Coordinates of C-alpha atoms in Angstrom, one line a residue:
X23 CA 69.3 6.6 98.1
X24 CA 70.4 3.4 99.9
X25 CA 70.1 0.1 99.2
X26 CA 67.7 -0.8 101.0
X27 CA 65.4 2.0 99.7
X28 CA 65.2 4.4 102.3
X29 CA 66.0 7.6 102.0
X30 CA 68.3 9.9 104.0
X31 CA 66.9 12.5 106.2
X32 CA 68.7 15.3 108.5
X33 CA 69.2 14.2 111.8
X34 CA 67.3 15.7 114.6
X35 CA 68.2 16.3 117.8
X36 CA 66.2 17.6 120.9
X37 CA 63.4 19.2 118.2
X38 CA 66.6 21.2 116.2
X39 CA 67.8 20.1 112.3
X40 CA 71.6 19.3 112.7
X41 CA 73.2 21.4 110.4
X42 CA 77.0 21.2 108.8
X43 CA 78.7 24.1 108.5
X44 CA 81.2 26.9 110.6
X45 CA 80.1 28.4 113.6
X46 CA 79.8 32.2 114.1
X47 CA 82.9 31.6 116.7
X48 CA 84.7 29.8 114.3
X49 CA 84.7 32.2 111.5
X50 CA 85.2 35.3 114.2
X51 CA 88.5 33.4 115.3
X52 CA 89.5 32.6 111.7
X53 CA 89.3 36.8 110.5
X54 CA 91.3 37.2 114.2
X55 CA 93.7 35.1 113.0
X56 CA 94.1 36.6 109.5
X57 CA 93.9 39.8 110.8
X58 CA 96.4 39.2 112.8
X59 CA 99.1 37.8 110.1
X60 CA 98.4 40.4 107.9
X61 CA 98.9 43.3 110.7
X62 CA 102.4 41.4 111.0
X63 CA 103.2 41.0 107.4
X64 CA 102.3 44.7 106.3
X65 CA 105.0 46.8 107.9
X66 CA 107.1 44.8 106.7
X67 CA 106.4 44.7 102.8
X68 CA 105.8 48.7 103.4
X69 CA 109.8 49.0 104.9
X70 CA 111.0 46.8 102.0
X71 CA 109.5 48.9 99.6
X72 CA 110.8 52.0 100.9
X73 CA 114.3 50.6 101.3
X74 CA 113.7 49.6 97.6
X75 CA 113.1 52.9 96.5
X76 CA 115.6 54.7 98.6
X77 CA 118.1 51.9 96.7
X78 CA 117.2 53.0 93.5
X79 CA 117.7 56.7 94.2
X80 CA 121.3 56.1 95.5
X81 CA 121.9 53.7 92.3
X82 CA 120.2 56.7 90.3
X83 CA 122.5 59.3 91.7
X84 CA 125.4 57.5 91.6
X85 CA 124.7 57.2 87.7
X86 CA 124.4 61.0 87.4
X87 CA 127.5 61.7 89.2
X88 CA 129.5 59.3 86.3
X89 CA 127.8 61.2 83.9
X90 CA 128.2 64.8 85.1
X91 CA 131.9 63.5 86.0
X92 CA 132.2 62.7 82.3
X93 CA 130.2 65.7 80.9
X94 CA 132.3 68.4 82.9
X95 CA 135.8 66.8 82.1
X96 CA 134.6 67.4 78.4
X97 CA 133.0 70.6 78.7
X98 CA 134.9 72.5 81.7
X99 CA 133.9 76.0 81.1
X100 CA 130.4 74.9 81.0
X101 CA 129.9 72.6 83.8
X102 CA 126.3 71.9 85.1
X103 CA 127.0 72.2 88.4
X104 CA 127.3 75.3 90.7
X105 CA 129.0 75.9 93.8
X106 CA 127.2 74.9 95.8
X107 CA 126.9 71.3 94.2
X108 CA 123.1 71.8 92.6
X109 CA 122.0 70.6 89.6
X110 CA 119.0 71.9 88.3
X111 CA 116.5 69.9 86.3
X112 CA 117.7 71.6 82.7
X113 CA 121.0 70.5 83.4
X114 CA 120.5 66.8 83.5
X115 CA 118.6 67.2 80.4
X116 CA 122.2 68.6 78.6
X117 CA 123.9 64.8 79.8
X118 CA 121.2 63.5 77.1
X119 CA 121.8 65.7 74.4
X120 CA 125.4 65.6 74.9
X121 CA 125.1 61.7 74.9
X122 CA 126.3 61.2 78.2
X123 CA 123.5 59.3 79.3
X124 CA 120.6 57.3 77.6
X125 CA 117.1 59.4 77.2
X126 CA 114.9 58.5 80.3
X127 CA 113.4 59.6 83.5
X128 CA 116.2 61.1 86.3
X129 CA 113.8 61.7 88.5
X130 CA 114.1 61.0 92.4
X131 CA 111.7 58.6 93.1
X132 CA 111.9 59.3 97.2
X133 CA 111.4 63.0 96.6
X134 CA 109.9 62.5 92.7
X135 CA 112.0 65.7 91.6
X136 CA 114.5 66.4 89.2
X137 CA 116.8 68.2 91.7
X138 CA 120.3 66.4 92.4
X139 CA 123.4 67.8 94.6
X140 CA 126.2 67.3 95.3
X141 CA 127.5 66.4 99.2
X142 CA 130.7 65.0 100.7
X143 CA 131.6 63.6 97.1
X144 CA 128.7 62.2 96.2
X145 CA 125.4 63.3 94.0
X146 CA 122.3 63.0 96.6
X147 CA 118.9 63.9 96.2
X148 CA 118.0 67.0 97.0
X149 CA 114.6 66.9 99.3

């Protein structure tokens, strides 16, 4: 209330209530908007991820090479790998029994398998 003692009433103009608030407009060019930003903004948090994961799986295989390196310099006549540079899933399991490497998951997480190879020097997953 106001001093005065009258009270407040909505405004009227030409017979309609003046109400506050967004416009229908205004909300549609708002979602545009943020529809917009995020069609901008998601591709590029996808790539990153991917890159992130493909990363990890050259870090990974890098780490198996060291440790089938080490295992096969101990244990030449048994070495895990074949010919033709594979490394089966059983195989990575010896590095852990033999101690070579720490107990945990060597899977490929851009393929999620357990299958390694060898290629031009270097352990790569194999698809």
């Amino acid at each position: 209330m106001r001093s005065n003692g009258k009270r407040r009433t909505k405004k009227k103009t030409r017979g309609f209530t003046k109400k506050r608030g967004f416009t229908l407009i205004e909300v549609l060019i708002v979602v545009v908007i943020l529809g917009v930003l995020a069609a901008l903004v998601i591709p590029s948090v996808t790539s990153a991820m991917t890159d992130a994961k493909q990363e990890a799986a050259e870090a990974r295989a890098s780490q198996v090479l060291t440790m089938i390196t080490r295992y096969n310099q101990f244990y030449p006549a048994t070495a895990i790998s074949t010919a033709d540079g594979a490394i089966a899933a059983a195989d990575l399991a010896k590095l852990v029994t033999a101690g070579y490497c720490v107990a945990g998951d060597l899977t490929n997480q851009v393929t999620n398998t357990q299958a390694w190879s060898f290629s031009a020097g270097k352990v790569v997953p194999t698809p």
